[in-house]
CSV table of C-alpha atoms in Angstrom, one decimal:
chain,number,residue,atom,x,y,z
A,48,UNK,CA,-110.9,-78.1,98.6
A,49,UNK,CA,-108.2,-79.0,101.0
A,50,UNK,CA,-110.7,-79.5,103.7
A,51,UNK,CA,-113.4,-81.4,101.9
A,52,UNK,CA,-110.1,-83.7,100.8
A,53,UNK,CA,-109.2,-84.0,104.3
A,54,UNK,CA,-112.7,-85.2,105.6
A,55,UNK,CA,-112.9,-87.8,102.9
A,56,UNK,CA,-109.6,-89.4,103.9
A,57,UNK,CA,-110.4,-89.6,107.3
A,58,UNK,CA,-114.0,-90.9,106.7
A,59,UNK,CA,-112.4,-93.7,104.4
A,60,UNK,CA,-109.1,-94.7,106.9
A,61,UNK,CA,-111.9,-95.0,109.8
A,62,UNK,CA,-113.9,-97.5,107.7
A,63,UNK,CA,-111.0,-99.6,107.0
A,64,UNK,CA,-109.2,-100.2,110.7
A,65,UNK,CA,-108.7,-103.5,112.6
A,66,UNK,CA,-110.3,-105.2,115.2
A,67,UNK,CA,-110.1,-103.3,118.8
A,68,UNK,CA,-108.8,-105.2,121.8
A,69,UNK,CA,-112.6,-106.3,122.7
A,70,UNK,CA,-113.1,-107.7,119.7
A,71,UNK,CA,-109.6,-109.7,119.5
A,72,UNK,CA,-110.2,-110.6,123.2
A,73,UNK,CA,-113.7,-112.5,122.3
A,74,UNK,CA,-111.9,-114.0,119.2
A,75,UNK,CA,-109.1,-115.5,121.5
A,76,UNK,CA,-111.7,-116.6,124.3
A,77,UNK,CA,-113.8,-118.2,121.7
A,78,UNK,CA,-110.8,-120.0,119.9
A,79,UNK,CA,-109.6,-121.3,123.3
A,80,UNK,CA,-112.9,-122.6,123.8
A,81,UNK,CA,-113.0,-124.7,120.7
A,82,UNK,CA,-109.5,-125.7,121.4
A,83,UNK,CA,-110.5,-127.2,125.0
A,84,UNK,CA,-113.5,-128.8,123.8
A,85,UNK,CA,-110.9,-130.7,120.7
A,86,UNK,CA,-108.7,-131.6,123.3
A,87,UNK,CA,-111.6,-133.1,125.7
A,88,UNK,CA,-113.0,-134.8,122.3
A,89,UNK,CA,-109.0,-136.5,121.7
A,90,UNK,CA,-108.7,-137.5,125.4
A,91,UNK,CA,-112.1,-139.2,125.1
A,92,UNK,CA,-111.4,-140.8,122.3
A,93,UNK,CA,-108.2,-142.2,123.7
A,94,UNK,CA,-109.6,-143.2,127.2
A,95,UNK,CA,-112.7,-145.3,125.0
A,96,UNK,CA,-109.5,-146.7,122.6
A,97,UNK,CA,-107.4,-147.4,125.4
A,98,UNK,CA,-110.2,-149.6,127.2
A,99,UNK,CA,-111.8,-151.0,123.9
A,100,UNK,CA,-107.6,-152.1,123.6
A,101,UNK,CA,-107.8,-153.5,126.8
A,102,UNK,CA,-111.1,-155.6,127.0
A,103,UNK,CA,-109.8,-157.3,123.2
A,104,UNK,CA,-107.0,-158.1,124.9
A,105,UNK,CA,-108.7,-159.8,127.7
A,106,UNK,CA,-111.1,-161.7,125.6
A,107,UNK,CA,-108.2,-162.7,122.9
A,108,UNK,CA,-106.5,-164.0,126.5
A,109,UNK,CA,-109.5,-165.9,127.6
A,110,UNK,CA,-110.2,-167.6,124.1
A,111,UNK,CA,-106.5,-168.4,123.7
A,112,UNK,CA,-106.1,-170.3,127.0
A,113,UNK,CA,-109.2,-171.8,127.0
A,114,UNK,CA,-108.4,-173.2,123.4
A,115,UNK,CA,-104.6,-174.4,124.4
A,116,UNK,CA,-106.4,-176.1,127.6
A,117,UNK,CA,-110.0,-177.6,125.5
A,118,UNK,CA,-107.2,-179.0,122.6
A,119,UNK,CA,-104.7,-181.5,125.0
A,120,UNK,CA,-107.9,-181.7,127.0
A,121,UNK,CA,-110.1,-183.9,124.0
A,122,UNK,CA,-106.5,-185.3,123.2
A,123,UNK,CA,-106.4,-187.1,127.0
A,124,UNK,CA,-106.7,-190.3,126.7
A,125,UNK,CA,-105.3,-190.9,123.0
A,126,UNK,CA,-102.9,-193.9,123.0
A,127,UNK,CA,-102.9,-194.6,119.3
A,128,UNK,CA,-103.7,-197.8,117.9
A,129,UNK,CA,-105.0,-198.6,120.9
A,130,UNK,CA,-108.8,-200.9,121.1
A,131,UNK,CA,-111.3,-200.9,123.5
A,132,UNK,CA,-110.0,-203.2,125.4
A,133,UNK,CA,-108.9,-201.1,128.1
A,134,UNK,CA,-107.6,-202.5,131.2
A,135,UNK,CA,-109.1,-201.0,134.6
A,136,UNK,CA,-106.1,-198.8,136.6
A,137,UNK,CA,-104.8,-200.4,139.5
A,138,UNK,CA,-103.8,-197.0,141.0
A,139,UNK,CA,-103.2,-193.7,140.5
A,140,UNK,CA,-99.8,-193.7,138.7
A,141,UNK,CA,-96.9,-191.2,140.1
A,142,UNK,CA,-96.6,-188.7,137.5
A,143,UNK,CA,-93.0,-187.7,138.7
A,144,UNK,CA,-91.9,-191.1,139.2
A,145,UNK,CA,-90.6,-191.8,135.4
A,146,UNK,CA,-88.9,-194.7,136.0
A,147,UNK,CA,-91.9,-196.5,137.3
A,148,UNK,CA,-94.1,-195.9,134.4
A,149,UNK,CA,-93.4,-199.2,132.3
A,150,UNK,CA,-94.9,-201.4,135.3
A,151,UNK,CA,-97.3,-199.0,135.7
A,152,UNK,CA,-98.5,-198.5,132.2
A,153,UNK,CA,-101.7,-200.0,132.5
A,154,UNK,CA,-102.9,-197.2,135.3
A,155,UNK,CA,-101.1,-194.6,132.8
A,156,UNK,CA,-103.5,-195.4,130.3
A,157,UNK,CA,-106.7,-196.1,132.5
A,158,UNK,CA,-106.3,-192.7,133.9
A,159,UNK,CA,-106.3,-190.0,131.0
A,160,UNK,CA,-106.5,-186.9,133.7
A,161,UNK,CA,-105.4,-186.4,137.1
A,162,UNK,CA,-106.3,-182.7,139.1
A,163,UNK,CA,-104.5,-181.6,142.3
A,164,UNK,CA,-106.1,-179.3,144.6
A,165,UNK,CA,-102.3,-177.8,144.2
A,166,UNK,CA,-98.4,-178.6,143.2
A,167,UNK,CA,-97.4,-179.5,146.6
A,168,UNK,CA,-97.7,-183.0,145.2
A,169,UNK,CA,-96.1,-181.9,141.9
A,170,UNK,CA,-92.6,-180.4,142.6
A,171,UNK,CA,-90.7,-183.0,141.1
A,172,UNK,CA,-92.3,-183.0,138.0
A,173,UNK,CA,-91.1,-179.0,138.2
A,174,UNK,CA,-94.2,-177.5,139.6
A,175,UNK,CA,-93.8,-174.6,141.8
A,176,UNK,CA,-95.3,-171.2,143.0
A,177,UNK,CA,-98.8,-172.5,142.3
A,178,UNK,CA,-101.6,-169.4,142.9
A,179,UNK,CA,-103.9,-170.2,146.1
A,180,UNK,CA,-106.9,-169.3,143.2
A,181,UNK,CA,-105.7,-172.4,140.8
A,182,UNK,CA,-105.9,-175.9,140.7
A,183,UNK,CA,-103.6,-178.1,139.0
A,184,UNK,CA,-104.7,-180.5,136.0
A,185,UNK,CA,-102.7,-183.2,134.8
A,186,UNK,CA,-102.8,-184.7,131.0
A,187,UNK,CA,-101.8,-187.7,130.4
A,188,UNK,CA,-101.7,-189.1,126.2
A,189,UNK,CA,-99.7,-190.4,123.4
A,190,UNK,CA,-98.9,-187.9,120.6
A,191,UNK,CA,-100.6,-187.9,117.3
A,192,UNK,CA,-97.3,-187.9,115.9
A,193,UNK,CA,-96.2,-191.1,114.3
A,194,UNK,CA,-91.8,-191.3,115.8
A,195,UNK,CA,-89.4,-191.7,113.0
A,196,UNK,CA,-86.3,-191.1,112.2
A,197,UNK,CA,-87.3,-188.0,110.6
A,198,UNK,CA,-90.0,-186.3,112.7
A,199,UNK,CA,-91.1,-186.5,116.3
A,200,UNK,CA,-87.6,-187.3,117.8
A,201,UNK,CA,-87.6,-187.6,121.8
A,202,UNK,CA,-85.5,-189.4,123.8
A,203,UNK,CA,-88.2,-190.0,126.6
A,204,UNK,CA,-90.8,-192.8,127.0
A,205,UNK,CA,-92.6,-194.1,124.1
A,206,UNK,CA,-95.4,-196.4,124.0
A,207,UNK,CA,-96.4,-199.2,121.2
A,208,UNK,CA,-99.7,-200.6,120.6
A,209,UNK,CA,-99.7,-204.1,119.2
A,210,UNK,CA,-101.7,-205.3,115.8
A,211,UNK,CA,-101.0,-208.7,116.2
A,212,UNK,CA,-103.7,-211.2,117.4
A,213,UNK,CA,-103.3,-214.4,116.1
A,214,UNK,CA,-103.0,-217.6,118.4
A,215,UNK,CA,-100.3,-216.5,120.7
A,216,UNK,CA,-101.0,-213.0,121.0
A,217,UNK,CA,-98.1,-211.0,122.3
A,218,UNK,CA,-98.5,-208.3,124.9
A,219,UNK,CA,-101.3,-205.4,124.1
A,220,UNK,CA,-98.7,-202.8,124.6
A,221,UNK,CA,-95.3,-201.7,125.9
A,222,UNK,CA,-94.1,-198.1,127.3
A,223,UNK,CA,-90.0,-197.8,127.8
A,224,UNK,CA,-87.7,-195.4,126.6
A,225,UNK,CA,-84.9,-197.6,125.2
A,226,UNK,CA,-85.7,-198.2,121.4
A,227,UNK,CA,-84.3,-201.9,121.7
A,228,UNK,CA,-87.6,-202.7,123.6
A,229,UNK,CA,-89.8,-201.8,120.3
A,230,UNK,CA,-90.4,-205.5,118.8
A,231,UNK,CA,-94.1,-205.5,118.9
A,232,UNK,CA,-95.6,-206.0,115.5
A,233,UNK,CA,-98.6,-204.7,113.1
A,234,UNK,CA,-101.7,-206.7,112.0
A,235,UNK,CA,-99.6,-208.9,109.4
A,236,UNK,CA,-97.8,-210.7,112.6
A,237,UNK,CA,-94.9,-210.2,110.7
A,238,UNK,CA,-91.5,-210.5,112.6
A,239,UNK,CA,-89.6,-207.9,110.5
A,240,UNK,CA,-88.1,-203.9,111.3
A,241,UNK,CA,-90.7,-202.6,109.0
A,242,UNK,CA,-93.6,-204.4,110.2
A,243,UNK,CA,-93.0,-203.2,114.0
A,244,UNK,CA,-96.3,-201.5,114.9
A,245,UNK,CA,-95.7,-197.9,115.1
A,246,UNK,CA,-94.5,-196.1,118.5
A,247,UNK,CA,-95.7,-192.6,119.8
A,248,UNK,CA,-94.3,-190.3,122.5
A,249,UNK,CA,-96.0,-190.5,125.9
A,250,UNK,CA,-97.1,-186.8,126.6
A,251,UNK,CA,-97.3,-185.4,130.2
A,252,UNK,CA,-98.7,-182.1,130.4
A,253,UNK,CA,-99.1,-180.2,133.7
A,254,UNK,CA,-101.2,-177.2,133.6
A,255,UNK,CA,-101.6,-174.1,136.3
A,256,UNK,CA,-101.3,-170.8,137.9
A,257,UNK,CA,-98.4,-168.7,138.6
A,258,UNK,CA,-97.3,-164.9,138.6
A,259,UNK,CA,-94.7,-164.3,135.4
A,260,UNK,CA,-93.3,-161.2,135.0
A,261,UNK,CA,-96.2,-159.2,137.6
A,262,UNK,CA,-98.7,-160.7,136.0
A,263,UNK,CA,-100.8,-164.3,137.0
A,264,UNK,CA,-100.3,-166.1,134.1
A,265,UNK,CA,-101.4,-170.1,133.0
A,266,UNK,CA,-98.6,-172.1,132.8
A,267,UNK,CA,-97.5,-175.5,131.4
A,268,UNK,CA,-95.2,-178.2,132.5
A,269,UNK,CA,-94.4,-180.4,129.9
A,270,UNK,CA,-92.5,-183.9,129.1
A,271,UNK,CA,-89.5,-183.6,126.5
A,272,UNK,CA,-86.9,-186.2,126.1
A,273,UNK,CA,-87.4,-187.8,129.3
A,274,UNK,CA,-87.3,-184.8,131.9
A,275,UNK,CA,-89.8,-182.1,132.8
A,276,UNK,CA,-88.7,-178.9,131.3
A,277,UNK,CA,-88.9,-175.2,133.0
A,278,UNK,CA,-92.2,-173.7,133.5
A,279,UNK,CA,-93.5,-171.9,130.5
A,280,UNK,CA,-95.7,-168.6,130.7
A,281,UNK,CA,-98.6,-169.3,127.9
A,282,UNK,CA,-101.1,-166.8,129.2
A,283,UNK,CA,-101.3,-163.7,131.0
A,284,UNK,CA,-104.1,-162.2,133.0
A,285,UNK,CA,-105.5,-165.8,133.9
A,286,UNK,CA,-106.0,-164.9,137.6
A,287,UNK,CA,-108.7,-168.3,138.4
A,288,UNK,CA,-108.6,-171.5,137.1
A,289,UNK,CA,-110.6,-174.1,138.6
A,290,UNK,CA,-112.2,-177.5,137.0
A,291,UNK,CA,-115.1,-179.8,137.5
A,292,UNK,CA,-114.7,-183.6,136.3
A,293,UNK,CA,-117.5,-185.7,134.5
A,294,UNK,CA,-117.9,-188.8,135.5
A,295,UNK,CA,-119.6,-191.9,133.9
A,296,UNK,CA,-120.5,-194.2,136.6
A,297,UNK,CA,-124.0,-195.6,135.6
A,298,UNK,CA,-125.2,-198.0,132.5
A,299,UNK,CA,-126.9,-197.7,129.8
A,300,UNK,CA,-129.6,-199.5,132.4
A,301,UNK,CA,-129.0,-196.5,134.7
A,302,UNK,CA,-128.0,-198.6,137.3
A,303,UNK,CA,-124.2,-198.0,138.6
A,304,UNK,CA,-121.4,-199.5,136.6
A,305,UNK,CA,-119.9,-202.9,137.1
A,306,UNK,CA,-117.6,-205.1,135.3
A,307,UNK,CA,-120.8,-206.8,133.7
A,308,UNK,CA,-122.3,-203.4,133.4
A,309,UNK,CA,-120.1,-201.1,131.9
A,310,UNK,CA,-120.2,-197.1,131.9
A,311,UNK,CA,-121.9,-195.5,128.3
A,312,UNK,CA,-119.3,-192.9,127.6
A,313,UNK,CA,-122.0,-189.9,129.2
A,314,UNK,CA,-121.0,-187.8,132.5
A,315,UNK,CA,-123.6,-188.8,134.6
A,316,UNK,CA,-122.1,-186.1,137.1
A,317,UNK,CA,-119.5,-183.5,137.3
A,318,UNK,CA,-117.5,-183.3,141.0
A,319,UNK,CA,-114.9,-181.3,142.0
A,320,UNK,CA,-112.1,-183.4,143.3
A,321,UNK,CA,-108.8,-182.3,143.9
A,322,UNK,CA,-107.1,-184.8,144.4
A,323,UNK,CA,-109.9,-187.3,143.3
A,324,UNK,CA,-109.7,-191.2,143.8
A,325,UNK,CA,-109.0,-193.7,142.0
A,326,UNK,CA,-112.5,-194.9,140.7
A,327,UNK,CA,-113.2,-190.8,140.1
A,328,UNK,CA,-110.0,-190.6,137.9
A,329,UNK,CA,-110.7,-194.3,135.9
A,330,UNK,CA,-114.3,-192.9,134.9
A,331,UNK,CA,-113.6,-189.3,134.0
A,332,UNK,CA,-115.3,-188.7,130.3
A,333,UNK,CA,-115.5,-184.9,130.5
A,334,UNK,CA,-113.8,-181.8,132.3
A,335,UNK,CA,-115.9,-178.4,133.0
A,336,UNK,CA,-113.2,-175.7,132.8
A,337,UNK,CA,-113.5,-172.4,134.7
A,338,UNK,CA,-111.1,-169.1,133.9
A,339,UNK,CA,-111.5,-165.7,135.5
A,340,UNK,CA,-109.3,-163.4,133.2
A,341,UNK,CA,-109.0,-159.7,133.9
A,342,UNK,CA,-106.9,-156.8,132.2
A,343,UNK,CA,-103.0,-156.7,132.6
A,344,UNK,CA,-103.4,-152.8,133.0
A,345,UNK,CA,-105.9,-151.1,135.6
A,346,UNK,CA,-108.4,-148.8,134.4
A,347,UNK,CA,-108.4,-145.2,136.3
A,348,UNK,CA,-111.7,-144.5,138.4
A,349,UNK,CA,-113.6,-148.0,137.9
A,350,UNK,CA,-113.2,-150.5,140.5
A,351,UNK,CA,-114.4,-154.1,140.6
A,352,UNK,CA,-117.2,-154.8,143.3
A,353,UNK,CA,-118.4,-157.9,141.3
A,354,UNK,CA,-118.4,-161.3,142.9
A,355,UNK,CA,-117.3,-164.5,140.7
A,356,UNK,CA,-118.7,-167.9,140.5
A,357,UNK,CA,-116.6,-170.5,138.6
A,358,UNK,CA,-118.6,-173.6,138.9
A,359,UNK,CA,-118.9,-174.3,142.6
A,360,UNK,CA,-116.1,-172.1,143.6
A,361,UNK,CA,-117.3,-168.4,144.8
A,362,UNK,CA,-114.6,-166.1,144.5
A,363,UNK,CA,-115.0,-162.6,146.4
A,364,UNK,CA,-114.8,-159.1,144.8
A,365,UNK,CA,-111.2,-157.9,144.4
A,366,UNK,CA,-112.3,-154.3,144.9
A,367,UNK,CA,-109.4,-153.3,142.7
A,368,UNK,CA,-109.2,-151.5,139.2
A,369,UNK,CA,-108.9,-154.4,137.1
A,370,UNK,CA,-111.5,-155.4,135.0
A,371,UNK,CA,-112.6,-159.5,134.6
A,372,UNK,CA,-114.7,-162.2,132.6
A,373,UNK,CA,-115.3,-165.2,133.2
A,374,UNK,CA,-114.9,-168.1,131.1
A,375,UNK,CA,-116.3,-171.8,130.9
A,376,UNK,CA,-116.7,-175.0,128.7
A,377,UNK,CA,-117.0,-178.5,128.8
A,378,UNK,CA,-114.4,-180.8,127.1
A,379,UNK,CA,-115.6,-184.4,126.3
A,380,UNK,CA,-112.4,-186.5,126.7
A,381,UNK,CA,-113.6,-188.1,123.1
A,382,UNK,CA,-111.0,-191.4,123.5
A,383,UNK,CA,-112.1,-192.2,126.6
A,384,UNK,CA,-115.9,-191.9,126.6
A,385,UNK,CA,-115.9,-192.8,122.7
A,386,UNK,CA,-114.5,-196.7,123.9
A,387,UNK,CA,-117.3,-196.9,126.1
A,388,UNK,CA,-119.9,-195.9,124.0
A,389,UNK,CA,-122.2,-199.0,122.9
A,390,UNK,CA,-124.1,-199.4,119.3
């Protein structure tokens, strides 16, 4: 009995035993297979996260400065109230020179845009450390915002478009900063405070490239309260910036515009002048804008062997880790071209 008892425990105790060090050695080889292959999976999935990051980033960049620069771009030119009898510039006004913009007013408004080929020309208007891959674009406009005591206070140059023209007409327009200068009246001829025509802020926007904070980056100059204010960083990554100017010098006959032929409002041709003279500048309808963004961060293991063409301009492979697109549009400069146009 004892022995028959003794044979059926051990029989049932060697069924029931755990896993030998083979078996646990396989389990723990297998697990840390699975493991690795999770861990692969996660990296992958944060390199491809990382870079989708990166190339949103770089497209939100592009789209955002080529939006700030296509708005004041379609706003060159605006000079409120203003009809289409536009005076031809006499020169290429000094966009640093404030105090001689109120003899100089006509040119201010016959030239909408000015581009430099850089800001050696610029640095008393406050530009400086210009990129060797950007040009310089100047804006010149009135803003759509009416001054009054309430809104759209500046203390800089303001022009006022007359409404009057009855038999002694008075003068068209008037730029100055002091408010006393302001008498120019609305359609009613009236010579009283409130019938003063309405006066705008003369806007002066410079636009470029320069490195911010390790990065190239567009920047913008701008006019407030009579004085060009510090640089300001708008865009990173913008590494190019180059532009190509439209300009309307032939007839609705097709034959080359004159004083008895005048232009139609089309670009007839797009040039790249930097600076650009003075009949250039006075027929400019349109602006071809070039941006080559790339990433702010580089991406391990690629390397950029691509060439870049921006209009006319060829710029060479970086050979670097930094990923780039290139943007483009055309901006009609819709105040200019649309007083040319003809029913």
């Amino acid at each position: 009995m004892n022995r028959d008892f003794d044979l059926q425990h051990r029989s049932g105790f060697s069924a029931n035993r755990g896993f030998g060090l083979v078996e646990l050695m396989v389990a723990i080889v297998v697990s840390l297979l699975i493991m690795a292959a999770i861990l692969q999976l996660y990296v992958d999935i944060t390199r491809s996260n990382s870079e989708l990051a990166k190339t949103n980033a770089l497209i939100e960049n592009g789209r955002f400065a080529m939006q700030v620069l296509q708005s004041d771009i379609a706003h060159a030119g605006f000079w409120g109230e203003l009809d289409n009898d536009v005076p031809g510039a006499l020169a290429i006004p000094d966009l640093c020179d404030l105090t001689g913009w109120p003899a100089a007013v006509e040119n201010l408004i016959g030239i909408p845009v000015q581009g430099f080929a850089d800001g050696t020309t610029l640095t008393g208007c406050g530009v400086s450390n210009v990129l060797a891959s950007s040009q310089v674009l100047a804006i010149m406009r009135a803003s759509t915002c009416v001054f009054d005591a309430a809104s759209c206070a500046d203390s800089g140059p303001h022009i006022q478009i007359s409404g009057c023209r009855n038999d002694t007409p008075e003068e068209p327009y008037l730029l100055s900063a002091n408010t006393a200068d302001f008498t120019l009246r609305k359609k009613s001829c009236l010579a009283t405070v409130v019938e003063r025509a309405p006066r705008r802020k003369v806007v002066s926007n410079i636009y470029y490239l320069a490195n911010s904070n390790g990065q190239p980056t567009l920047m913008r100059v701008s006019l407030v309260n009579g004085a060009y204010q510090n640089p300001q960083p708008l865009v990173e990554g913008v590494e190019a910036l180059h532009f190509e100017y439209g300009i309307d010098n032939l007839g609705r006959n097709g034959l080359p515009i004159s004083a008895l032929n005048p232009g139609d409002g089309s670009a007839d041709e797009f040039v790249t002048c930097a600076p650009c003279t003075l009949a250039q500048l006075s027929n400019v309808v349109a602006v071809k804008v070039y941006l080559l963004v790339r990433n702010l961060e580089a991406t391990p293991g690629y390397v950029d062997g691509k060439n870049y063409q921006l209009g006319d301009l060829a710029i060479a492979a970086a050979n670097d880790g930094f990923k780039r697109h290139v943007f483009s549009t055309t901006v009609r400069l819709v105040n200019p071209s649309g007083r040319r146009e003809q029913p």
